[in-house]
Amino acid sequence: MPVPAPVPVPVTDSSGAADPAPPPPARKGPASAVLLVTGFVLLSLNTRVAFGQLGPLAPVAGFGTGSLTLLGLLPPLCMGLFAPLAATARRWLGEERGLFWASALLLVGAVVRILGLPGLFAGTVLVSIATAVVNVLIPVFVRSRFDPRRVGVMMGVYALSMGAGSALVAALMVPVWEASGHSWRTAIGLAVVPAALAALGMAPQLRYAERGAGPDPVRVGVLGGGDRGLVGSLIAFFGLQTLLFYTTLAWLPAILVDAGVAEGTAGGMQSLFILGVAIGGFLTPVLAAARADQRPHLFAVVLICALGYAGLLAAPASAPALWALVLGIGLGGGQAVAGVLYVKRGRDHDHVAALSTVAQTGGYLIAAAGPVTASVLHAVTDTWTVPLLAFVGVLLLSTVASLRAGHGRPARPTAADRG
């Protein structure tokens, strides 16, 4: 017997204003709910798998510094360049179809990455494009398909699943490489499994898809009037946090190896780092979404990251597991809380999509400079001390950048919204 839809309860912020988000569409029945959550989790599990594979393999598989630098640059660069594609996908396909076809492209990219070094580069581009679409659409999907009171939990589930899937595959990289006779292609090929599961998991949601999901979100007055400070703050905070995330993801094993940690152990620390990303990515959105003002949580993220980088500077070989875990928790929280900021600061679904699109476009383009800059600083100074000090400086900038993005006052309507 179908379960009656619950009566929506208005969600208010500190100003007492009701959250303008409508209740999620009626998708009645426990089977539909199970399929929705299962598809959401399977897609989330796959979203960062490809990007966490190279770190553990880097010390043992013989990739050149130039290749590693380029492979570290491609994901944030492509995600920045192609984030606006999500606006088009949403307008023409809707969130469900957009996420399904993005998951299909993730699968294609995972297969292409097996086809030698050129395939690794081309497949990484495809995976990054698909991930750009997923990144933008997920906050809108969560707001439209789940109860408003569950936004923080579901964004936490997204980040937890994303980190857990990446950590599991990263932990298998070196063992599979050894078991396969030192074949990095076989190890990289593991990403095909979660990619296929993600596409299968999202397929049932096609029945709920609606074409023409509103106007192009980038044109819904998002850059007008009082939104300009908010958008600039979101871009800067997300961009600087993402710069640190992808740079650390790319170079953490190399930093530890240079400090005297064994190559195999350094690869394992990459998996521990990603596990920390899952933990911080789950806890931070859950805690942050319960408040109207997220600034305390953003400051906590910065402090945790600073502790991790301080440990790498002072005693990298003494407690590498601790520093990897702490950094993962901090940077994972910084990545995941951004989705809560889009939802909390947005006026409606279109505005959430606009904030997500613009912030991620600018933010990922900022982040793309991270892996290359760290590589250049290391090459010039022949030490990781200078890059790590630069990371601490970036953290300080992200603290300032977060002030407006984390503020609890609701976004003000623009003339376009009122018109």
XYZ file of C-alpha atoms in Angstrom:
419
model
C 0.000 0.000 0.000
C 1.548 3.358 -0.949
C 2.794 5.495 1.904
C 1.067 8.927 2.079
C 3.325 11.857 1.334
C 4.313 13.778 4.485
C 2.966 17.277 5.054
C 5.811 19.699 4.235
C 7.172 21.677 7.180
C 8.656 25.099 6.346
C 12.360 25.395 7.068
C 13.449 28.727 8.444
C 16.814 30.405 8.809
C 18.017 32.747 11.526
C 16.041 35.601 10.026
C 12.811 33.643 10.399
C 12.206 33.567 6.635
C 10.769 30.362 5.255
C 12.915 28.351 2.908
C 11.344 28.915 -0.505
C 12.181 25.383 -1.665
C 9.063 23.371 -2.471
C 8.716 19.900 -0.989
C 10.293 17.114 -3.009
C 8.146 15.645 -5.765
C 5.904 12.788 -4.707
C 7.789 9.584 -5.509
C 5.538 7.316 -3.496
C 6.331 3.878 -2.173
C 9.280 2.357 -0.321
C 10.638 0.742 -3.504
C 10.975 4.142 -5.190
C 12.729 5.540 -2.125
C 15.172 2.616 -2.048
C 15.943 3.000 -5.749
C 16.459 6.746 -5.298
C 18.897 6.379 -2.408
C 20.680 3.412 -4.020
C 21.223 5.266 -7.285
C 22.355 8.359 -5.422
C 24.895 6.379 -3.376
C 26.226 4.402 -6.368
C 26.749 7.594 -8.354
C 28.429 9.210 -5.359
C 30.748 6.214 -4.858
C 32.058 6.630 -8.394
C 32.497 10.390 -8.588
C 36.148 10.637 -7.432
C 37.433 7.107 -8.044
C 39.490 7.942 -11.137
C 41.193 10.917 -9.484
C 42.463 8.900 -6.514
C 44.083 6.125 -8.527
C 47.309 7.767 -9.653
C 48.630 8.866 -6.255
C 49.276 5.334 -4.940
C 50.681 4.221 -8.330
C 52.940 7.242 -8.811
C 55.845 6.033 -6.613
C 55.902 2.529 -8.153
C 54.519 2.590 -11.709
C 57.153 4.757 -13.376
C 55.033 7.716 -14.467
C 57.154 10.754 -15.323
C 56.886 14.012 -13.420
C 55.461 15.750 -16.498
C 52.749 13.120 -16.918
C 51.801 13.274 -13.248
C 51.668 17.056 -13.335
C 49.414 17.054 -16.401
C 47.189 14.330 -14.956
C 46.886 16.385 -11.784
C 46.043 19.514 -13.779
C 43.405 18.005 -16.078
C 40.608 17.228 -13.557
C 40.188 20.688 -12.004
C 40.845 22.433 -15.342
C 38.243 20.389 -17.209
C 35.740 20.619 -14.364
C 36.070 24.387 -14.413
C 35.779 24.684 -18.182
C 32.828 22.299 -18.475
C 30.826 23.141 -15.345
C 28.558 25.427 -17.460
C 27.666 22.333 -19.512
C 25.588 21.214 -16.525
C 23.302 24.239 -16.987
C 22.596 23.153 -20.556
C 22.108 19.530 -19.497
C 19.650 20.562 -16.815
C 17.706 22.847 -19.155
C 17.345 20.243 -21.908
C 17.331 16.987 -19.959
C 16.433 17.725 -16.350
C 18.473 16.627 -13.330
C 17.731 12.903 -13.584
C 18.612 12.517 -17.265
C 21.585 14.835 -16.857
C 23.004 12.711 -14.036
C 22.322 9.457 -15.888
C 24.148 10.552 -19.041
C 26.961 11.955 -16.954
C 27.327 8.552 -15.289
C 27.384 6.930 -18.727
C 30.182 9.273 -19.802
C 32.064 8.391 -16.607
C 31.888 4.746 -17.659
C 33.203 5.532 -21.153
C 36.053 7.555 -19.674
C 36.967 4.767 -17.245
C 37.250 2.333 -20.170
C 39.288 4.725 -22.315
C 41.790 5.239 -19.455
C 42.911 1.624 -19.830
C 44.110 2.169 -23.423
C 47.717 3.163 -22.761
C 49.122 6.544 -21.751
C 47.243 8.533 -24.467
C 44.046 6.818 -23.334
C 44.828 7.714 -19.744
C 44.944 11.403 -20.678
C 41.858 11.274 -22.939
C 39.872 9.204 -20.457
C 40.751 11.574 -17.644
C 39.327 14.442 -19.704
C 36.077 12.519 -20.283
C 35.765 11.561 -16.620
C 36.429 15.166 -15.606
C 33.735 16.516 -17.955
C 31.207 14.039 -16.580
C 32.206 14.867 -13.010
C 31.737 18.583 -13.727
C 28.103 17.912 -14.634
C 27.571 15.709 -11.567
C 29.140 18.281 -9.237
C 26.783 21.024 -10.377
C 23.596 18.954 -10.552
C 23.921 17.060 -7.261
C 22.981 20.014 -4.973
C 19.952 20.756 -7.174
C 18.997 17.063 -7.275
C 19.242 16.820 -3.470
C 17.143 19.940 -2.954
C 14.439 18.824 -5.413
C 14.230 15.106 -4.572
C 14.794 14.963 -0.799
C 13.053 16.540 2.177
C 14.572 19.993 2.903
C 15.371 18.832 6.435
C 17.579 16.080 4.991
C 19.743 18.311 2.799
C 22.749 18.218 5.146
C 22.503 14.460 5.645
C 22.232 13.721 1.930
C 25.110 16.034 1.029
C 27.055 14.230 3.752
C 26.098 10.855 2.289
C 27.261 12.122 -1.102
C 30.665 13.132 0.262
C 31.017 10.012 2.434
C 30.201 7.692 -0.453
C 32.465 9.655 -2.795
C 35.388 9.376 -0.375
C 34.732 5.753 0.539
C 34.631 4.620 -3.091
C 37.805 6.500 -3.919
C 39.590 5.228 -0.780
C 38.686 1.606 -1.483
C 39.907 1.702 -5.071
C 43.036 3.656 -4.101
C 43.871 1.028 -1.465
C 43.684 -1.681 -4.139
C 45.951 0.056 -6.637
C 49.367 -1.218 -5.490
C 48.187 -4.775 -4.622
C 46.511 -5.135 -8.030
C 49.569 -3.626 -9.754
C 51.784 -6.211 -8.045
C 49.398 -9.128 -8.632
C 49.035 -8.286 -12.327
C 52.771 -8.323 -13.011
C 53.226 -4.586 -12.580
C 50.459 -3.591 -15.009
C 49.164 -0.112 -14.245
C 46.442 -0.577 -16.884
C 44.922 -3.451 -14.910
C 44.986 -1.393 -11.728
C 43.440 1.620 -13.467
C 40.801 -0.687 -14.960
C 39.258 -1.240 -11.528
C 37.449 2.087 -11.969
C 35.218 0.494 -14.631
C 33.314 -1.481 -11.970
C 31.966 1.442 -9.888
C 31.380 3.422 -13.090
C 29.122 0.684 -14.456
C 27.285 0.403 -11.138
C 26.695 4.171 -11.110
C 25.077 4.105 -14.558
C 22.895 1.152 -13.585
C 21.939 2.802 -10.327
C 20.777 6.017 -11.973
C 18.817 4.296 -14.766
C 15.604 3.822 -12.696
C 15.449 7.587 -12.099
C 14.850 8.200 -15.792
C 11.153 7.503 -15.226
C 10.958 10.671 -13.105
C 12.903 12.884 -15.496
C 11.270 16.059 -16.758
C 12.552 17.886 -19.807
C 13.021 21.622 -19.804
C 13.932 22.125 -16.140
C 13.450 25.890 -16.194
C 15.557 28.714 -17.620
C 19.290 28.685 -17.979
C 20.311 28.983 -14.309
C 23.326 31.150 -15.092
C 20.892 33.839 -16.288
C 18.648 33.917 -13.224
C 20.103 37.155 -11.933
C 22.834 35.327 -10.063
C 25.459 37.976 -10.763
C 23.195 40.917 -10.129
C 22.775 43.251 -7.189
C 23.492 41.849 -3.740
C 24.522 38.466 -5.157
C 27.885 39.691 -6.413
C 29.591 39.521 -3.040
C 28.094 36.108 -2.379
C 29.186 34.699 -5.734
C 32.704 36.081 -5.376
C 32.999 34.588 -1.901
C 31.727 31.191 -3.050
C 34.120 31.126 -6.001
C 37.114 32.103 -3.875
C 36.394 29.755 -0.969
C 35.569 26.759 -3.145
C 38.434 27.486 -5.542
C 41.111 27.770 -2.846
C 39.877 24.714 -0.965
C 39.743 22.721 -4.206
C 43.228 23.902 -5.164
C 44.530 22.455 -1.908
C 42.528 19.254 -2.298
C 43.732 18.362 -5.795
C 47.300 19.467 -5.128
C 47.499 17.336 -1.989
C 45.803 14.438 -3.782
C 48.406 14.623 -6.554
C 51.559 15.115 -4.483
C 51.041 13.679 -0.978
C 52.822 10.356 -1.725
C 55.757 12.223 -3.305
C 55.990 14.547 -0.289
C 56.149 11.568 2.060
C 58.660 9.646 -0.072
C 60.986 12.669 -0.133
C 60.700 12.773 3.665
C 61.947 9.195 3.931
C 58.701 7.220 3.996
C 58.804 3.924 2.063
C 57.118 4.015 -1.340
C 54.528 1.362 -0.479
C 53.696 3.098 2.794
C 53.364 6.464 1.040
C 50.837 4.941 -1.364
C 48.885 3.588 1.587
C 48.805 7.042 3.135
C 47.008 8.248 0.014
C 44.210 5.790 0.786
C 44.123 6.979 4.390
C 43.935 10.577 3.160
C 40.939 9.709 0.997
C 39.323 7.882 3.939
C 39.693 11.117 5.918
C 38.041 12.936 3.008
C 35.047 10.615 3.404
C 34.839 11.243 7.164
C 35.151 15.024 6.931
C 32.911 15.086 3.882
C 30.102 13.407 5.804
C 30.343 15.182 9.161
C 30.812 18.746 7.954
C 27.647 19.073 5.796
C 25.507 17.360 8.444
C 26.685 19.794 11.126
C 26.749 22.862 8.873
C 23.261 22.360 7.430
C 21.745 22.427 10.923
C 22.688 26.106 11.318
C 21.856 29.251 9.405
C 25.435 30.523 9.739
C 28.134 28.144 8.464
C 31.151 30.329 9.305
C 32.132 28.372 12.448
C 32.292 25.189 10.386
C 34.334 26.863 7.656
C 36.818 28.118 10.256
C 37.027 24.619 11.760
C 37.836 23.222 8.303
C 40.690 25.700 7.908
C 42.126 24.917 11.353
C 42.086 21.158 10.741
C 43.823 21.606 7.390
C 46.419 23.873 8.994
C 47.175 21.188 11.596
C 47.744 18.619 8.850
C 50.083 20.837 6.848
C 51.959 21.839 10.005
C 52.534 18.147 10.712
C 53.910 17.571 7.205
C 56.250 20.523 7.685
C 57.474 19.611 11.173
C 57.589 15.802 11.227
C 56.338 14.216 7.994
C 57.985 10.810 8.535
C 57.154 10.528 12.235
C 53.370 10.254 11.948
C 52.428 10.158 8.252
C 49.174 8.311 8.942
C 48.035 11.032 11.354
C 48.834 13.881 8.972
C 47.196 12.112 6.018
C 44.021 11.442 8.011
C 43.833 14.960 9.460
C 44.378 16.566 6.056
C 41.738 14.320 4.534
C 39.180 15.269 7.183
C 39.850 18.987 6.738
C 39.981 19.064 2.942
C 37.051 16.651 2.642
C 34.989 18.939 4.836
C 35.984 21.954 2.761
C 34.889 20.230 -0.442
C 31.597 18.912 0.888
C 30.379 21.980 2.764
C 30.300 23.954 -0.496
C 27.194 22.033 -1.576
C 25.441 23.094 1.636
C 26.385 26.713 0.950
C 24.776 26.605 -2.502
C 21.557 25.160 -1.093
C 21.424 27.477 1.936
C 22.211 30.654 0.033
C 19.978 29.862 -2.962
C 16.444 31.236 -3.246
C 15.028 28.410 -5.360
C 16.146 25.492 -7.529
C 17.260 27.719 -10.407
C 19.238 29.948 -8.086
C 20.905 26.949 -6.416
C 21.873 25.655 -9.870
C 23.225 29.080 -10.806
C 25.323 29.407 -7.656
C 26.639 25.866 -8.089
C 27.503 26.441 -11.756
C 29.226 29.795 -11.365
C 31.105 28.885 -8.176
C 32.403 25.636 -9.623
C 33.333 27.152 -12.972
C 35.476 29.822 -11.351
C 36.575 27.647 -8.456
C 37.906 24.763 -10.515
C 39.776 27.134 -12.820
C 41.499 28.566 -9.737
C 42.200 25.034 -8.500
C 43.810 24.014 -11.787
C 46.827 26.154 -10.925
C 47.559 24.142 -7.773
C 49.257 20.921 -8.968
C 51.390 22.753 -11.537
C 52.422 25.511 -9.121
C 53.396 22.976 -6.469
C 55.453 21.047 -9.028
C 57.270 24.208 -10.164
C 57.986 25.328 -6.591
C 59.368 21.893 -5.768
C 61.526 21.823 -8.896
C 62.949 25.291 -8.225
C 63.641 24.802 -4.503
C 64.295 21.035 -4.501
C 62.197 20.757 -1.341
C 58.549 20.423 -0.384
C 58.896 22.972 2.413
C 58.151 25.966 0.193
C 55.043 24.410 -1.437
C 53.721 23.400 1.995
C 54.225 26.931 3.319
C 52.379 28.182 0.252
C 49.498 25.824 1.122
C 49.254 27.420 4.569
C 49.089 30.849 2.909
C 46.265 29.633 0.675
C 44.420 28.464 3.794
C 44.604 31.958 5.252
C 43.174 33.399 2.026
C 40.332 30.862 2.096
C 39.459 31.982 5.627
C 38.918 35.546 4.434
C 37.102 34.324 1.329
C 34.636 32.274 3.390
C 33.182 35.173 5.384
C 30.360 36.109 2.990
C 29.712 32.595 1.688
C 29.170 31.274 5.194
C 26.938 34.116 6.396
C 23.402 33.126 7.255
C 21.472 35.991 5.690
C 19.309 34.861 2.776
C 20.052 35.964 -0.765
C 18.010 38.973 -1.870
C 15.741 38.696 -4.916
C 16.850 40.533 -8.008
C 14.685 42.413 -10.484
C 14.855 39.401 -12.809
C 13.476 37.154 -10.074
C 10.659 39.594 -9.228
C 9.828 40.310 -12.844
